[in-house]
């Protein structure tokens, strides 16, 4: 039995091309794309690395919803034996199924998503109790693999391309709760502006779609609380 697969070809002005792909047991969407590239059209461009849900590079639109393709089984998504596969939404298209992730990761940098050490290697290891509130908050958001699924599914990103988006804000919240980090004031400053956490409409798409089961919505709510009454760097903060 074959699967009818429509695949986006070309750049933003491209079109869908149809392929017939044999069904296999436990077949993933990434298996389907790989079959097309290896057996039917070697010019098809797509991106993957680990195939086990760790690297975050294989995300694509599958029947109009963003998904990690290496862990998405065809049986779960191929309604009526058809699949439509396209590059991640809300990002420029490089070619075929490859989205340009630069703006996604640039926004991590704009949200100050980089750990700022306060100790040197000469200092003792920091002791952070596993049951402390900041540690539990950081743990709840830390498993992000940077796949861009939440970003592709966020309507606010679609309306406002300046919006930092769920993944960058989720990362910022992880670091705000990291008691070893020294960049908190600059980070809260970075996420408090017009393109930051207060632009989130709490539509929850990111939380519903995240393949790692994270809740960027919850992280953004934390940032909203932390930035209410936030005093810019140098004036102190009570959070
Ligand atoms: S909850 Fe906020 S960040 Fe998440 S998808 Fe909705 S608007 Fe975007
Ligand atoms: S928060 Fe979830 S959906 Fe968004 S980039 Fe991280 S792992 Fe992917
Ligand atoms: S290929 Fe690495 S997460 Fe899918």
Short mmCIF file of N, CA, C and O in Angstrom, two decimals, residues 49-151:
data_model
loop_
_atom_site.label_atom_id
_atom_site.label_comp_id
_atom_site.label_asym_id
_atom_site.label_seq_id
_atom_site.Cartn_x
_atom_site.Cartn_y
_atom_site.Cartn_z
N UNK A 49 19.39 15.11 12.11
CA UNK A 49 20.69 14.66 12.60
C UNK A 49 20.53 13.39 13.44
O UNK A 49 20.96 12.32 13.05
N UNK A 50 19.87 13.49 14.59
CA UNK A 50 19.94 12.38 15.56
C UNK A 50 18.95 11.26 15.29
O UNK A 50 19.19 10.12 15.63
N UNK A 51 17.81 11.57 14.73
CA UNK A 51 16.70 10.63 14.48
C UNK A 51 16.07 10.07 15.75
O UNK A 51 15.27 9.12 15.69
N UNK A 52 16.44 10.58 16.91
CA UNK A 52 15.88 10.03 18.16
C UNK A 52 15.31 11.12 19.07
O UNK A 52 15.21 10.93 20.27
N UNK A 53 14.98 12.27 18.52
CA UNK A 53 14.31 13.27 19.33
C UNK A 53 15.21 14.05 20.26
O UNK A 53 14.76 14.54 21.30
N UNK A 54 16.47 14.20 19.88
CA UNK A 54 17.38 14.94 20.76
C UNK A 54 17.92 16.23 20.15
O UNK A 54 18.18 17.18 20.87
N UNK A 55 18.11 16.27 18.84
CA UNK A 55 18.85 17.41 18.26
C UNK A 55 17.94 18.57 17.88
O UNK A 55 18.38 19.71 17.79
N UNK A 56 16.67 18.30 17.60
CA UNK A 56 15.73 19.37 17.26
C UNK A 56 15.81 19.86 15.84
O UNK A 56 15.21 20.88 15.50
N UNK A 57 16.51 19.14 14.96
CA UNK A 57 16.73 19.69 13.61
C UNK A 57 15.71 19.23 12.57
O UNK A 57 15.72 19.75 11.45
N UNK A 58 14.85 18.28 12.89
CA UNK A 58 14.02 17.64 11.86
C UNK A 58 12.60 18.21 11.78
O UNK A 58 11.76 17.63 11.09
N UNK A 59 12.32 19.30 12.47
CA UNK A 59 10.93 19.78 12.54
C UNK A 59 10.46 20.32 11.18
O UNK A 59 11.21 20.99 10.48
N UNK A 60 9.23 20.00 10.84
CA UNK A 60 8.60 20.44 9.58
C UNK A 60 7.10 20.58 9.83
O UNK A 60 6.58 20.15 10.86
N UNK A 61 6.41 21.18 8.87
CA UNK A 61 4.95 21.22 8.91
C UNK A 61 4.44 19.89 8.33
O UNK A 61 4.83 19.50 7.23
N UNK A 62 3.61 19.21 9.09
CA UNK A 62 3.04 17.94 8.64
C UNK A 62 1.53 18.07 8.68
O UNK A 62 0.95 18.27 9.75
N UNK A 63 0.92 18.02 7.51
CA UNK A 63 -0.53 18.28 7.40
C UNK A 63 -0.90 19.56 8.17
O UNK A 63 -1.82 19.59 8.96
N UNK A 64 -0.11 20.59 7.94
CA UNK A 64 -0.32 21.96 8.42
C UNK A 64 -0.02 22.20 9.90
O UNK A 64 -0.28 23.29 10.41
N UNK A 65 0.51 21.21 10.59
CA UNK A 65 0.89 21.41 12.00
C UNK A 65 2.40 21.17 12.15
O UNK A 65 2.94 20.22 11.58
N UNK A 66 3.10 22.02 12.94
CA UNK A 66 4.53 21.77 13.14
C UNK A 66 4.77 20.55 14.03
O UNK A 66 4.11 20.39 15.04
N UNK A 67 5.74 19.71 13.63
CA UNK A 67 6.03 18.49 14.39
C UNK A 67 7.49 18.12 14.24
O UNK A 67 8.11 18.47 13.25
N UNK A 68 8.02 17.39 15.24
CA UNK A 68 9.34 16.77 15.04
C UNK A 68 9.08 15.52 14.22
O UNK A 68 8.34 14.63 14.59
N UNK A 69 9.71 15.40 13.05
CA UNK A 69 9.33 14.34 12.13
C UNK A 69 9.94 12.99 12.48
O UNK A 69 9.41 11.95 12.10
N UNK A 70 11.07 12.98 13.21
CA UNK A 70 11.71 11.69 13.52
C UNK A 70 10.92 10.91 14.55
O UNK A 70 11.09 9.70 14.67
N UNK A 71 10.06 11.57 15.32
CA UNK A 71 9.27 10.87 16.34
C UNK A 71 7.78 10.92 16.04
O UNK A 71 6.98 10.62 16.91
N UNK A 72 7.44 11.35 14.83
CA UNK A 72 6.02 11.40 14.46
C UNK A 72 5.72 10.22 13.55
O UNK A 72 6.23 10.13 12.43
N UNK A 73 4.90 9.30 14.03
CA UNK A 73 4.57 8.13 13.23
C UNK A 73 3.49 8.46 12.20
O UNK A 73 2.54 9.18 12.49
N UNK A 74 3.69 7.92 11.01
CA UNK A 74 2.77 8.17 9.90
C UNK A 74 1.34 7.78 10.30
O UNK A 74 0.38 8.50 9.99
N UNK A 75 1.20 6.67 11.00
CA UNK A 75 -0.14 6.20 11.40
C UNK A 75 -0.92 7.27 12.17
O UNK A 75 -2.14 7.32 12.12
N UNK A 76 -0.20 8.10 12.91
CA UNK A 76 -0.88 9.10 13.76
C UNK A 76 -1.35 10.32 12.96
O UNK A 76 -2.23 11.05 13.40
N UNK A 77 -0.72 10.58 11.80
CA UNK A 77 -0.98 11.86 11.13
C UNK A 77 -1.48 11.75 9.69
O UNK A 77 -1.95 12.74 9.13
N UNK A 78 -1.37 10.55 9.08
CA UNK A 78 -1.72 10.43 7.65
C UNK A 78 -3.21 10.17 7.49
O UNK A 78 -3.65 9.04 7.29
N UNK A 79 -3.99 11.23 7.57
CA UNK A 79 -5.43 11.06 7.42
C UNK A 79 -5.74 10.66 5.98
O UNK A 79 -5.31 11.31 5.04
N UNK A 80 -6.47 9.57 5.80
CA UNK A 80 -6.85 9.11 4.47
C UNK A 80 -5.67 8.69 3.60
O UNK A 80 -5.76 8.72 2.37
N UNK A 81 -4.55 8.33 4.23
CA UNK A 81 -3.39 7.86 3.46
C UNK A 81 -2.66 8.96 2.71
O UNK A 81 -1.94 8.69 1.76
N UNK A 82 -2.84 10.21 3.16
CA UNK A 82 -2.12 11.32 2.50
C UNK A 82 -1.32 12.11 3.54
O UNK A 82 -1.70 12.21 4.70
N UNK A 83 -0.23 12.68 3.06
CA UNK A 83 0.60 13.54 3.91
C UNK A 83 0.95 14.79 3.12
O UNK A 83 1.22 14.71 1.91
N UNK A 84 0.96 15.93 3.82
CA UNK A 84 1.45 17.17 3.19
C UNK A 84 2.59 17.71 4.05
O UNK A 84 2.37 17.99 5.24
N UNK A 85 3.77 17.81 3.48
CA UNK A 85 4.95 18.16 4.27
C UNK A 85 5.57 19.43 3.71
O UNK A 85 5.79 19.57 2.51
N UNK A 86 5.84 20.39 4.61
CA UNK A 86 6.36 21.69 4.20
C UNK A 86 7.39 22.16 5.23
O UNK A 86 7.47 21.63 6.34
N UNK A 87 8.19 23.17 4.88
CA UNK A 87 9.14 23.69 5.87
C UNK A 87 8.40 24.40 7.01
O UNK A 87 7.26 24.84 6.85
N UNK A 88 9.05 24.53 8.17
CA UNK A 88 8.44 25.16 9.34
C UNK A 88 7.86 26.53 8.99
O UNK A 88 8.53 27.33 8.31
N UNK A 89 6.67 26.80 9.47
CA UNK A 89 6.03 28.11 9.25
C UNK A 89 6.71 29.19 10.09
O UNK A 89 7.50 28.89 11.00
N UNK A 90 6.44 30.42 9.77
CA UNK A 90 6.95 31.60 10.49
C UNK A 90 8.45 31.80 10.32
O UNK A 90 9.07 32.56 11.09
N UNK A 91 9.06 31.11 9.37
CA UNK A 91 10.49 31.27 9.08
C UNK A 91 10.68 31.32 7.57
O UNK A 91 9.89 30.73 6.83
N UNK A 92 11.73 32.01 7.10
CA UNK A 92 11.98 32.02 5.65
C UNK A 92 12.34 30.60 5.17
O UNK A 92 12.86 29.79 5.93
N UNK A 93 12.05 30.33 3.91
CA UNK A 93 12.39 29.02 3.33
C UNK A 93 13.75 29.14 2.65
O UNK A 93 13.97 30.04 1.85
N UNK A 94 14.64 28.21 2.96
CA UNK A 94 15.92 28.15 2.24
C UNK A 94 15.68 27.39 0.94
O UNK A 94 15.85 27.91 -0.16
N UNK A 95 15.25 26.15 1.07
CA UNK A 95 14.92 25.32 -0.10
C UNK A 95 14.15 24.09 0.37
O UNK A 95 14.52 23.49 1.38
N UNK A 96 13.11 23.74 -0.34
CA UNK A 96 12.31 22.53 -0.07
C UNK A 96 11.84 22.51 1.40
O UNK A 96 11.10 23.40 1.80
N UNK A 97 12.35 21.56 2.19
CA UNK A 97 11.87 21.41 3.57
C UNK A 97 12.79 22.06 4.59
O UNK A 97 12.63 21.87 5.80
N UNK A 98 13.73 22.87 4.12
CA UNK A 98 14.70 23.51 5.01
C UNK A 98 14.29 24.96 5.29
O UNK A 98 14.27 25.79 4.38
N UNK A 99 13.95 25.23 6.54
CA UNK A 99 13.66 26.61 6.96
C UNK A 99 14.94 27.27 7.45
O UNK A 99 15.83 26.61 7.98
N UNK A 100 15.01 28.57 7.28
CA UNK A 100 16.16 29.34 7.77
C UNK A 100 15.91 29.66 9.25
O UNK A 100 15.02 30.45 9.58
N UNK A 101 16.70 29.06 10.14
CA UNK A 101 16.48 29.18 11.59
C UNK A 101 17.15 30.40 12.20
O UNK A 101 17.13 30.58 13.42
N UNK A 102 17.79 31.24 11.36
CA UNK A 102 18.59 32.33 11.94
C UNK A 102 17.78 33.24 12.85
O UNK A 102 18.20 33.57 13.96
N UNK A 103 16.60 33.68 12.41
CA UNK A 103 15.85 34.63 13.26
C UNK A 103 15.40 33.95 14.56
O UNK A 103 15.32 34.60 15.60
N UNK A 104 15.14 32.64 14.49
CA UNK A 104 14.76 31.90 15.70
C UNK A 104 15.89 31.95 16.73
O UNK A 104 15.66 32.29 17.90
N UNK A 105 17.11 31.66 16.30
CA UNK A 105 18.23 31.66 17.26
C UNK A 105 18.72 33.08 17.57
O UNK A 105 19.21 33.33 18.68
N UNK A 106 18.57 34.01 16.63
CA UNK A 106 18.90 35.41 16.95
C UNK A 106 18.03 35.90 18.11
O UNK A 106 18.48 36.69 18.95
N UNK A 107 16.80 35.43 18.16
CA UNK A 107 15.91 35.87 19.24
C UNK A 107 16.31 35.26 20.59
O UNK A 107 16.10 35.87 21.63
N UNK A 108 16.89 34.06 20.58
CA UNK A 108 17.46 33.53 21.83
C UNK A 108 18.52 34.49 22.33
O UNK A 108 18.61 34.79 23.52
N UNK A 109 19.36 34.97 21.40
CA UNK A 109 20.44 35.91 21.80
C UNK A 109 19.83 37.22 22.30
O UNK A 109 20.27 37.77 23.31
N UNK A 110 18.79 37.72 21.59
CA UNK A 110 18.15 38.98 22.03
C UNK A 110 17.51 38.83 23.40
O UNK A 110 17.43 39.79 24.17
N UNK A 111 17.01 37.63 23.71
CA UNK A 111 16.39 37.39 25.03
C UNK A 111 17.43 37.08 26.09
O UNK A 111 17.09 36.68 27.20
N UNK A 112 18.71 37.26 25.75
CA UNK A 112 19.82 36.98 26.69
C UNK A 112 19.76 35.53 27.16
O UNK A 112 19.89 35.24 28.35
N UNK A 113 19.58 34.62 26.18
CA UNK A 113 19.47 33.20 26.53
C UNK A 113 20.79 32.49 26.74
O UNK A 113 20.90 31.30 26.48
N UNK A 114 21.77 33.22 27.20
CA UNK A 114 23.12 32.67 27.41
C UNK A 114 23.47 32.75 28.90
O UNK A 114 23.27 33.80 29.52
N UNK A 115 23.95 31.64 29.45
CA UNK A 115 24.34 31.62 30.86
C UNK A 115 25.50 32.60 31.11
O UNK A 115 26.47 32.63 30.36
N UNK A 116 25.34 33.40 32.16
CA UNK A 116 26.39 34.37 32.52
C UNK A 116 27.01 33.91 33.84
O UNK A 116 26.41 34.05 34.91
N UNK A 117 28.22 33.34 33.78
CA UNK A 117 28.79 32.79 35.02
C UNK A 117 29.16 33.88 36.02
O UNK A 117 29.53 35.00 35.64
N UNK A 118 29.04 33.53 37.30
CA UNK A 118 29.42 34.47 38.36
C UNK A 118 30.62 33.94 39.14
O UNK A 118 31.15 34.62 40.01
N UNK A 119 31.04 32.70 38.85
CA UNK A 119 32.16 32.08 39.54
C UNK A 119 33.24 31.72 38.53
O UNK A 119 32.98 31.67 37.32
N UNK A 120 34.39 31.42 39.02
CA UNK A 120 35.47 30.92 38.16
C UNK A 120 35.71 29.45 38.49
O UNK A 120 35.17 28.92 39.47
N UNK A 121 36.57 28.82 37.70
CA UNK A 121 36.86 27.41 37.96
C UNK A 121 37.60 27.21 39.27
O UNK A 121 37.68 26.08 39.78
N UNK A 122 38.08 28.30 39.84
CA UNK A 122 38.77 28.18 41.12
C UNK A 122 37.78 28.10 42.28
O UNK A 122 38.14 27.70 43.40
N UNK A 123 36.52 28.50 42.03
CA UNK A 123 35.52 28.48 43.11
C UNK A 123 34.96 27.07 43.30
O UNK A 123 35.01 26.23 42.39
N UNK A 124 34.36 26.85 44.47
CA UNK A 124 33.71 25.56 44.73
C UNK A 124 32.44 25.43 43.89
O UNK A 124 31.88 26.44 43.45
N UNK A 125 32.00 24.18 43.65
CA UNK A 125 30.75 23.97 42.93
C UNK A 125 29.60 24.63 43.67
O UNK A 125 29.54 24.59 44.90
N UNK A 126 28.69 25.22 42.90
CA UNK A 126 27.49 25.80 43.52
C UNK A 126 26.59 24.67 44.01
O UNK A 126 26.47 23.64 43.36
N UNK A 127 25.99 24.87 45.16
CA UNK A 127 25.04 23.89 45.69
C UNK A 127 23.63 24.44 45.46
O UNK A 127 23.28 25.48 46.00
N UNK A 128 22.86 23.76 44.62
CA UNK A 128 21.48 24.18 44.35
C UNK A 128 20.58 23.02 44.74
O UNK A 128 20.59 21.97 44.09
N UNK A 129 19.81 23.19 45.76
CA UNK A 129 19.01 22.08 46.27
C UNK A 129 17.93 21.69 45.25
O UNK A 129 17.22 22.57 44.75
N UNK A 130 17.80 20.37 44.98
CA UNK A 130 16.83 19.93 43.97
C UNK A 130 15.40 20.34 44.27
O UNK A 130 14.60 20.51 43.35
N UNK A 131 15.06 20.49 45.55
CA UNK A 131 13.66 20.81 45.87
C UNK A 131 13.43 22.31 46.10
O UNK A 131 12.36 22.73 46.50
N UNK A 132 14.46 23.13 45.80
CA UNK A 132 14.25 24.57 45.97
C UNK A 132 13.37 25.10 44.84
O UNK A 132 13.36 24.54 43.74
N UNK A 133 12.62 26.17 45.09
CA UNK A 133 11.68 26.69 44.08
C UNK A 133 12.39 27.08 42.78
O UNK A 133 11.96 26.67 41.69
N UNK A 134 13.49 27.85 42.84
CA UNK A 134 14.14 28.21 41.57
C UNK A 134 14.63 27.00 40.79
O UNK A 134 14.54 26.95 39.58
N UNK A 135 15.15 25.98 41.51
CA UNK A 135 15.63 24.79 40.83
C UNK A 135 14.48 24.06 40.15
O UNK A 135 14.59 23.60 39.00
N UNK A 136 13.34 23.96 40.82
CA UNK A 136 12.19 23.27 40.21
C UNK A 136 11.68 24.05 39.01
O UNK A 136 11.30 23.47 37.99
N UNK A 137 11.67 25.38 39.10
CA UNK A 137 11.23 26.21 37.96
C UNK A 137 12.18 26.04 36.77
O UNK A 137 11.75 25.91 35.62
N UNK A 138 13.47 26.06 37.05
CA UNK A 138 14.45 25.90 35.96
C UNK A 138 14.34 24.51 35.34
O UNK A 138 14.34 24.37 34.11
N UNK A 139 14.21 23.49 36.18
CA UNK A 139 14.11 22.12 35.67
C UNK A 139 12.90 21.94 34.76
O UNK A 139 12.96 21.23 33.75
N UNK A 140 11.81 22.60 35.09
CA UNK A 140 10.56 22.41 34.34
C UNK A 140 10.67 22.91 32.90
O UNK A 140 9.92 22.48 32.03
N UNK A 141 11.62 23.79 32.64
CA UNK A 141 11.69 24.40 31.30
C UNK A 141 12.98 24.07 30.56
O UNK A 141 13.16 24.49 29.42
N UNK A 142 13.85 23.28 31.18
CA UNK A 142 15.23 23.20 30.66
C UNK A 142 15.42 22.22 29.51
O UNK A 142 16.42 22.28 28.79
N UNK A 143 14.47 21.32 29.28
CA UNK A 143 14.70 20.25 28.29
C UNK A 143 14.44 20.67 26.85
O UNK A 143 14.28 19.82 25.97
N UNK A 144 14.38 21.96 26.58
CA UNK A 144 14.13 22.44 25.21
C UNK A 144 15.25 21.98 24.27
O UNK A 144 16.44 22.11 24.59
N UNK A 145 14.87 21.47 23.09
CA UNK A 145 15.86 21.03 22.11
C UNK A 145 15.98 22.02 20.95
O UNK A 145 16.62 21.71 19.93
N UNK A 146 15.33 23.18 21.06
CA UNK A 146 15.48 24.22 20.03
C UNK A 146 14.93 23.80 18.67
O UNK A 146 15.49 24.19 17.64
N UNK A 147 13.83 23.04 18.68
CA UNK A 147 13.32 22.51 17.41
C UNK A 147 12.54 23.53 16.60
O UNK A 147 12.37 23.38 15.39
N UNK A 148 12.01 24.57 17.24
CA UNK A 148 11.25 25.60 16.54
C UNK A 148 9.78 25.25 16.32
O UNK A 148 9.04 26.03 15.70
N UNK A 149 9.31 24.11 16.84
CA UNK A 149 7.91 23.72 16.66
C UNK A 149 6.98 24.77 17.28
O UNK A 149 5.99 25.20 16.66
N UNK A 150 7.31 25.19 18.50
CA UNK A 150 6.45 26.18 19.17
C UNK A 150 6.44 27.50 18.40
O UNK A 150 5.41 28.16 18.28
N UNK A 151 7.59 27.88 17.88
CA UNK A 151 7.72 29.14 17.14
C UNK A 151 6.86 29.11 15.87
O UNK A 151 6.19 30.07 15.53
#
